[in-house]
Amino acid sequence: MVSGAQDIEDVLAASRGLLGVVARTIAPALEHVTVPQFRLIVLVAALGPTRSSDLAQRLAVSVSTLTRNVDRLVAGGWVRRRANSSSKREVLVEATEHGRALVDEVTRRRRRELETVLAGLSDDDRSKVVEGSRVLRTALDEPLLEDVSGFGG
């Protein structure tokens, strides 16, 4: 069954609300890095040391674009490059403590905002929101961080 116009409007409105949460919680980080750079830090913080080519593929950018972003993030102390111990020709990118701390702080702020929103709902509505979020996450093919496995690192 195809969703009706009101269904789409409800999902759009919810996505705007979530975007507001994301914007508020990421704003302090954007004083230091761009959104694509933050996304790269999040990814390597979750995956661990990862080959540049795998990161470029995962982020849907060219390797040269990824390299420029990694260069900037290395200069800022957010990520580092290191040789792959199993293949000396490969370079891996990994988050530094500084980079992980940035991701952790944004995640803490976002978690607090979402906890406040969910706390204001009835038990029944909270269950519906959580279940709907699981379904939407699956439909969007967005893995949980604990489900993400490293690429060839």
PDB file of C-alpha atoms in Angstrom:
ATOM      1  CA  MET A   1       0.000   0.000   0.000  1.00  0.00           C
ATOM      2  CA  VAL A   2       1.326   3.427  -0.967  1.00  0.00           C
ATOM      3  CA  SER A   3       1.394   6.066   1.759  1.00  0.00           C
ATOM      4  CA  GLY A   4      -1.148   8.830   1.560  1.00  0.00           C
ATOM      5  CA  ALA A   5      -0.338  12.519   1.348  1.00  0.00           C
ATOM      6  CA  GLN A   6      -0.978  13.030   5.079  1.00  0.00           C
ATOM      7  CA  ASP A   7       1.352  10.132   5.955  1.00  0.00           C
ATOM      8  CA  ILE A   8       4.128  11.803   3.960  1.00  0.00           C
ATOM      9  CA  GLU A   9       3.416  15.178   5.597  1.00  0.00           C
ATOM     10  CA  ASP A  10       3.604  13.597   9.068  1.00  0.00           C
ATOM     11  CA  VAL A  11       6.965  11.960   8.271  1.00  0.00           C
ATOM     12  CA  LEU A  12       8.254  15.213   6.755  1.00  0.00           C
ATOM     13  CA  ALA A  13       7.245  17.145   9.876  1.00  0.00           C
ATOM     14  CA  ALA A  14       8.917  14.563  12.118  1.00  0.00           C
ATOM     15  CA  SER A  15      12.074  14.715   9.993  1.00  0.00           C
ATOM     16  CA  ARG A  16      12.143  18.514  10.377  1.00  0.00           C
ATOM     17  CA  GLY A  17      11.876  18.070  14.142  1.00  0.00           C
ATOM     18  CA  LEU A  18      14.726  15.555  14.165  1.00  0.00           C
ATOM     19  CA  LEU A  19      16.773  17.834  11.926  1.00  0.00           C
ATOM     20  CA  GLY A  20      16.291  20.564  14.540  1.00  0.00           C
ATOM     21  CA  VAL A  21      17.679  18.230  17.214  1.00  0.00           C
ATOM     22  CA  VAL A  22      20.610  17.338  14.961  1.00  0.00           C
ATOM     23  CA  ALA A  23      21.308  20.987  14.127  1.00  0.00           C
ATOM     24  CA  ARG A  24      21.240  22.088  17.775  1.00  0.00           C
ATOM     25  CA  THR A  25      23.459  19.249  18.946  1.00  0.00           C
ATOM     26  CA  ILE A  26      26.033  19.461  16.162  1.00  0.00           C
ATOM     27  CA  ALA A  27      26.299  23.278  16.071  1.00  0.00           C
ATOM     28  CA  PRO A  28      29.209  23.532  18.550  1.00  0.00           C
ATOM     29  CA  ALA A  29      31.181  20.937  16.546  1.00  0.00           C
ATOM     30  CA  LEU A  30      30.684  22.949  13.368  1.00  0.00           C
ATOM     31  CA  GLU A  31      32.854  25.686  14.853  1.00  0.00           C
ATOM     32  CA  HIS A  32      35.742  23.261  14.247  1.00  0.00           C
ATOM     33  CA  VAL A  33      34.790  20.971  11.333  1.00  0.00           C
ATOM     34  CA  THR A  34      32.329  20.854   8.448  1.00  0.00           C
ATOM     35  CA  VAL A  35      29.357  18.483   8.349  1.00  0.00           C
ATOM     36  CA  PRO A  36      31.100  16.095   5.891  1.00  0.00           C
ATOM     37  CA  GLN A  37      34.226  16.149   8.054  1.00  0.00           C
ATOM     38  CA  PHE A  38      32.190  15.438  11.183  1.00  0.00           C
ATOM     39  CA  ARG A  39      30.501  12.541   9.396  1.00  0.00           C
ATOM     40  CA  LEU A  40      33.940  11.146   8.529  1.00  0.00           C
ATOM     41  CA  ILE A  41      35.070  11.412  12.168  1.00  0.00           C
ATOM     42  CA  VAL A  42      31.867   9.658  13.306  1.00  0.00           C
ATOM     43  CA  LEU A  43      32.470   6.880  10.812  1.00  0.00           C
ATOM     44  CA  VAL A  44      36.085   6.194  11.772  1.00  0.00           C
ATOM     45  CA  ALA A  45      35.218   6.478  15.463  1.00  0.00           C
ATOM     46  CA  ALA A  46      32.623   3.731  14.911  1.00  0.00           C
ATOM     47  CA  LEU A  47      34.578   1.555  12.492  1.00  0.00           C
ATOM     48  CA  GLY A  48      38.056   1.899  13.893  1.00  0.00           C
ATOM     49  CA  PRO A  49      41.043   2.157  11.526  1.00  0.00           C
ATOM     50  CA  THR A  50      39.664   2.059   7.975  1.00  0.00           C
ATOM     51  CA  ARG A  51      41.144   2.189   4.468  1.00  0.00           C
ATOM     52  CA  SER A  52      40.621   5.472   2.647  1.00  0.00           C
ATOM     53  CA  SER A  53      39.045   3.758  -0.344  1.00  0.00           C
ATOM     54  CA  ASP A  54      36.468   2.094   1.928  1.00  0.00           C
ATOM     55  CA  LEU A  55      35.701   5.408   3.613  1.00  0.00           C
ATOM     56  CA  ALA A  56      35.270   7.146   0.265  1.00  0.00           C
ATOM     57  CA  GLN A  57      32.889   4.430  -0.867  1.00  0.00           C
ATOM     58  CA  ARG A  58      30.928   4.511   2.379  1.00  0.00           C
ATOM     59  CA  LEU A  59      30.650   8.317   2.259  1.00  0.00           C
ATOM     60  CA  ALA A  60      29.893   8.342  -1.505  1.00  0.00           C
ATOM     61  CA  VAL A  61      32.749  10.726  -2.305  1.00  0.00           C
ATOM     62  CA  SER A  62      35.800  10.480  -4.534  1.00  0.00           C
ATOM     63  CA  VAL A  63      39.069   9.330  -2.996  1.00  0.00           C
ATOM     64  CA  SER A  64      40.569  12.763  -3.763  1.00  0.00           C
ATOM     65  CA  THR A  65      37.740  14.514  -1.878  1.00  0.00           C
ATOM     66  CA  LEU A  66      38.196  12.141   1.022  1.00  0.00           C
ATOM     67  CA  THR A  67      41.967  12.740   1.002  1.00  0.00           C
ATOM     68  CA  ARG A  68      41.488  16.521   1.213  1.00  0.00           C
ATOM     69  CA  ASN A  69      39.083  16.126   4.141  1.00  0.00           C
ATOM     70  CA  VAL A  70      41.425  13.701   5.906  1.00  0.00           C
ATOM     71  CA  ASP A  71      44.327  16.145   5.373  1.00  0.00           C
ATOM     72  CA  ARG A  72      42.327  18.901   7.087  1.00  0.00           C
ATOM     73  CA  LEU A  73      41.228  16.587   9.902  1.00  0.00           C
ATOM     74  CA  VAL A  74      44.795  15.367  10.471  1.00  0.00           C
ATOM     75  CA  ALA A  75      45.965  19.000  10.656  1.00  0.00           C
ATOM     76  CA  GLY A  76      43.262  19.686  13.250  1.00  0.00           C
ATOM     77  CA  GLY A  77      44.146  16.628  15.312  1.00  0.00           C
ATOM     78  CA  TRP A  78      40.742  14.928  14.758  1.00  0.00           C
ATOM     79  CA  VAL A  79      42.031  11.840  12.881  1.00  0.00           C
ATOM     80  CA  ARG A  80      45.391  10.273  12.048  1.00  0.00           C
ATOM     81  CA  ARG A  81      46.779   8.075   9.325  1.00  0.00           C
ATOM     82  CA  ARG A  82      48.736   4.925  10.035  1.00  0.00           C
ATOM     83  CA  ALA A  83      50.162   2.050   8.031  1.00  0.00           C
ATOM     84  CA  ASN A  84      48.101  -1.114   7.837  1.00  0.00           C
ATOM     85  CA  SER A  85      50.104  -3.764   9.698  1.00  0.00           C
ATOM     86  CA  SER A  86      48.904  -6.467   7.309  1.00  0.00           C
ATOM     87  CA  SER A  87      49.618  -4.477   4.125  1.00  0.00           C
ATOM     88  CA  LYS A  88      52.350  -1.841   4.344  1.00  0.00           C
ATOM     89  CA  ARG A  89      51.126  -0.191   1.122  1.00  0.00           C
ATOM     90  CA  GLU A  90      47.733   0.585   2.656  1.00  0.00           C
ATOM     91  CA  VAL A  91      47.078   3.573   4.837  1.00  0.00           C
ATOM     92  CA  LEU A  92      44.341   3.483   7.451  1.00  0.00           C
ATOM     93  CA  VAL A  93      42.464   6.447   8.891  1.00  0.00           C
ATOM     94  CA  GLU A  94      41.457   6.401  12.547  1.00  0.00           C
ATOM     95  CA  ALA A  95      39.921   8.839  15.013  1.00  0.00           C
ATOM     96  CA  THR A  96      42.174  10.410  17.610  1.00  0.00           C
ATOM     97  CA  GLU A  97      41.093  10.839  21.238  1.00  0.00           C
ATOM     98  CA  HIS A  98      40.292  14.441  20.284  1.00  0.00           C
ATOM     99  CA  GLY A  99      38.049  13.244  17.427  1.00  0.00           C
ATOM    100  CA  ARG A 100      36.304  10.637  19.573  1.00  0.00           C
ATOM    101  CA  ALA A 101      35.697  13.257  22.276  1.00  0.00           C
ATOM    102  CA  LEU A 102      33.992  15.513  19.711  1.00  0.00           C
ATOM    103  CA  VAL A 103      31.715  12.682  18.558  1.00  0.00           C
ATOM    104  CA  ASP A 104      30.981  11.675  22.155  1.00  0.00           C
ATOM    105  CA  GLU A 105      30.002  15.232  23.131  1.00  0.00           C
ATOM    106  CA  VAL A 106      27.617  15.634  20.173  1.00  0.00           C
ATOM    107  CA  THR A 107      26.126  12.217  20.944  1.00  0.00           C
ATOM    108  CA  ARG A 108      25.645  13.142  24.623  1.00  0.00           C
ATOM    109  CA  ARG A 109      23.838  16.365  23.700  1.00  0.00           C
ATOM    110  CA  ARG A 110      21.643  14.547  21.163  1.00  0.00           C
ATOM    111  CA  ARG A 111      20.858  11.747  23.606  1.00  0.00           C
ATOM    112  CA  ARG A 112      19.815  14.289  26.287  1.00  0.00           C
ATOM    113  CA  GLU A 113      17.475  16.097  23.881  1.00  0.00           C
ATOM    114  CA  LEU A 114      15.869  12.863  22.695  1.00  0.00           C
ATOM    115  CA  GLU A 115      15.503  11.575  26.263  1.00  0.00           C
ATOM    116  CA  THR A 116      13.641  14.783  27.120  1.00  0.00           C
ATOM    117  CA  VAL A 117      11.320  14.378  24.133  1.00  0.00           C
ATOM    118  CA  LEU A 118      10.603  10.724  24.919  1.00  0.00           C
ATOM    119  CA  ALA A 119      10.099  11.452  28.631  1.00  0.00           C
ATOM    120  CA  GLY A 120       7.255  13.789  27.727  1.00  0.00           C
ATOM    121  CA  LEU A 121       5.297  11.008  26.015  1.00  0.00           C
ATOM    122  CA  SER A 122       2.924   8.481  27.477  1.00  0.00           C
ATOM    123  CA  ASP A 123       4.274   4.922  27.746  1.00  0.00           C
ATOM    124  CA  ASP A 124       2.099   3.888  24.808  1.00  0.00           C
ATOM    125  CA  ASP A 125       3.200   6.784  22.579  1.00  0.00           C
ATOM    126  CA  ARG A 126       6.857   6.290  23.555  1.00  0.00           C
ATOM    127  CA  SER A 127       6.618   2.618  22.518  1.00  0.00           C
ATOM    128  CA  LYS A 128       5.069   3.641  19.192  1.00  0.00           C
ATOM    129  CA  VAL A 129       7.798   6.220  18.518  1.00  0.00           C
ATOM    130  CA  VAL A 130      10.571   3.771  19.361  1.00  0.00           C
ATOM    131  CA  GLU A 131       9.091   0.987  17.226  1.00  0.00           C
ATOM    132  CA  GLY A 132       8.446   3.398  14.357  1.00  0.00           C
ATOM    133  CA  SER A 133      12.024   4.637  14.605  1.00  0.00           C
ATOM    134  CA  ARG A 134      13.327   1.054  14.400  1.00  0.00           C
ATOM    135  CA  VAL A 135      11.233   0.417  11.299  1.00  0.00           C
ATOM    136  CA  LEU A 136      12.314   3.688   9.667  1.00  0.00           C
ATOM    137  CA  ARG A 137      15.983   3.072  10.536  1.00  0.00           C
ATOM    138  CA  THR A 138      15.756  -0.330   8.856  1.00  0.00           C
ATOM    139  CA  ALA A 139      13.958   1.101   5.819  1.00  0.00           C
ATOM    140  CA  LEU A 140      16.686   3.744   5.486  1.00  0.00           C
ATOM    141  CA  ASP A 141      19.374   1.042   5.844  1.00  0.00           C
ATOM    142  CA  GLU A 142      20.947   2.905   8.767  1.00  0.00           C
ATOM    143  CA  PRO A 143      22.860   0.397  10.917  1.00  0.00           C
ATOM    144  CA  LEU A 144      23.209   0.667  14.646  1.00  0.00           C
ATOM    145  CA  LEU A 145      26.775   1.584  15.592  1.00  0.00           C
ATOM    146  CA  GLU A 146      27.247  -1.805  17.252  1.00  0.00           C
ATOM    147  CA  ASP A 147      26.262  -3.459  13.943  1.00  0.00           C
ATOM    148  CA  VAL A 148      28.915  -1.590  11.967  1.00  0.00           C
ATOM    149  CA  SER A 149      31.989  -3.685  11.308  1.00  0.00           C
ATOM    150  CA  GLY A 150      35.349  -2.423  10.113  1.00  0.00           C
ATOM    151  CA  PHE A 151      36.433  -2.625   6.502  1.00  0.00           C
ATOM    152  CA  GLY A 152      39.681  -4.491   5.996  1.00  0.00           C
ATOM    153  CA  GLY A 153      41.378  -2.794   8.963  1.00  0.00           C
TER     154      GLY A 153
END
